Amino acid sequence: MPVVLIVEDELDGQIVLTHLLRHAQIDTLAVASAEEALRVLEQQQVDAAVIDLMLPVMDGLQLVTCIRHNPHTAQLPCIALTGLHTSGVKKQALDVGFNAYFTKPINGQTLKAEILHMLETDK
């Protein structure tokens, strides 16, 4: 079963994403910070990541920059989630290396379809 890393500092967001992905037969690992995400990525293989942009200390943009600069994770499919609804943020997220961008509140079916597409493409 594929594993998706969820990086979301709000517990409710973690729960919603976990529930959504488990219905699609996708296992999840949820963490609340970029620092925790980097530790998980050092220790465990994941197939994709869903990352909130507004994280404490290190934000999602900085996290994806770290992911892209690490040869072991550089190709990891990453999806940005944000409550910010500006085109500048979307451009910035895609420029640093996110593969897709979703604004909150998310459309669960669209997000699930995007993740499934990324997992299939990454095989």
Coordinates of C-alpha atoms in Angstrom, one line a residue:
M1 CA 0.0 0.0 0.0
P2 CA 1.4 3.4 -0.9
V3 CA 2.3 5.8 2.0
V4 CA 1.7 9.6 1.9
L5 CA 3.3 11.9 4.4
I6 CA 0.9 14.6 5.7
V7 CA 2.6 17.7 7.0
E8 CA -0.1 19.7 8.7
D9 CA 0.2 21.6 12.0
E10 CA -3.5 21.5 12.7
L11 CA -4.8 18.1 14.1
D12 CA -8.2 18.5 12.4
G13 CA -6.5 18.9 9.1
Q14 CA -4.4 15.8 9.7
I15 CA -7.5 13.8 10.6
V16 CA -9.4 14.9 7.5
L17 CA -6.6 14.1 5.1
T18 CA -5.9 10.8 6.8
H19 CA -9.5 9.8 6.6
L20 CA -9.7 10.9 2.9
L21 CA -6.6 8.9 1.9
R22 CA -7.4 5.8 3.8
H23 CA -10.7 5.5 1.9
A24 CA -8.5 5.4 -1.3
Q25 CA -6.4 2.5 0.2
I26 CA -3.5 4.9 0.9
D27 CA -1.6 4.7 4.2
T28 CA -0.6 7.9 5.8
L29 CA 2.0 9.3 8.2
A30 CA 1.0 12.6 9.8
V31 CA 3.4 15.1 11.4
A32 CA 2.9 18.7 12.6
S33 CA 6.1 20.3 11.5
A34 CA 8.6 20.5 8.7
E35 CA 11.4 19.4 11.1
E36 CA 9.4 16.2 11.9
A37 CA 8.8 15.7 8.2
L38 CA 12.5 15.8 7.5
R39 CA 13.2 13.3 10.2
V40 CA 10.6 10.9 8.8
L41 CA 12.0 11.3 5.3
E42 CA 15.5 10.4 6.6
Q43 CA 14.1 7.2 8.2
Q44 CA 11.3 6.0 6.1
Q45 CA 10.3 5.6 2.4
V46 CA 7.1 7.5 1.5
D47 CA 5.5 7.8 -1.9
A48 CA 4.2 11.4 -1.8
A49 CA 3.8 14.3 0.6
V50 CA 0.9 16.7 1.2
I51 CA 2.3 19.8 2.9
D52 CA 0.6 22.8 4.5
L53 CA 2.4 26.0 3.5
M54 CA 1.8 27.8 6.8
L55 CA 3.8 25.7 9.3
P56 CA 5.6 27.0 12.4
V57 CA 9.3 27.6 12.4
M58 CA 10.1 26.2 8.9
D59 CA 7.2 26.8 6.4
G60 CA 6.2 24.5 3.6
L61 CA 8.1 26.4 1.0
Q62 CA 11.3 25.9 2.9
L63 CA 10.5 22.3 3.5
V64 CA 10.1 21.5 -0.2
T65 CA 13.3 23.4 -0.9
C66 CA 15.1 21.0 1.5
I67 CA 13.3 18.0 -0.1
R68 CA 14.3 19.0 -3.6
H69 CA 18.0 19.5 -2.6
N70 CA 18.3 16.0 -1.1
P71 CA 19.2 13.4 -3.7
H72 CA 17.1 10.7 -1.8
T73 CA 13.9 12.8 -1.9
A74 CA 14.4 15.2 -4.8
Q75 CA 11.8 13.3 -7.0
L76 CA 9.2 12.9 -4.2
P77 CA 5.8 14.1 -5.5
C78 CA 4.7 17.0 -3.2
I79 CA 1.3 18.8 -3.0
A80 CA 0.9 22.2 -1.4
L81 CA -2.1 23.0 0.8
T82 CA -2.8 26.6 1.9
G83 CA -5.5 28.9 3.2
L84 CA -3.9 31.7 1.2
H85 CA -5.8 32.4 -2.0
T86 CA -3.4 34.5 -4.0
S87 CA -1.8 33.7 -7.4
G88 CA 1.6 34.9 -6.1
V89 CA 1.6 32.1 -3.5
K90 CA 0.7 29.5 -6.0
K91 CA 3.5 30.6 -8.4
Q92 CA 6.0 30.6 -5.5
A93 CA 4.9 27.1 -4.4
L94 CA 5.2 25.7 -7.9
D95 CA 8.5 27.6 -8.5
V96 CA 10.2 26.0 -5.4
G97 CA 9.2 22.5 -6.6
F98 CA 5.6 21.6 -5.5
N99 CA 4.0 19.4 -8.1
A100 CA 0.4 20.6 -7.4
Y101 CA -1.3 23.3 -5.3
F102 CA -4.6 23.2 -3.5
T103 CA -6.4 25.9 -1.4
K104 CA -8.4 25.2 1.7
P105 CA -11.0 24.2 2.1
I106 CA -10.0 21.4 -0.2
N107 CA -12.1 19.5 -2.5
G108 CA -11.4 16.0 -1.2
Q109 CA -12.2 14.1 -4.4
T110 CA -10.0 16.4 -6.5
L111 CA -7.1 16.1 -4.0
K112 CA -7.5 12.3 -3.9
A113 CA -7.6 12.1 -7.7
E114 CA -4.4 14.2 -7.9
I115 CA -2.6 12.0 -5.3
L116 CA -3.7 8.8 -7.1
H117 CA -2.5 10.2 -10.4
M118 CA 0.9 11.1 -8.9
L119 CA 1.3 7.7 -7.3
E120 CA 0.5 6.0 -10.6
T121 CA 2.8 8.3 -12.6
D122 CA 5.7 7.8 -10.1
K123 CA 5.7 4.0 -10.6

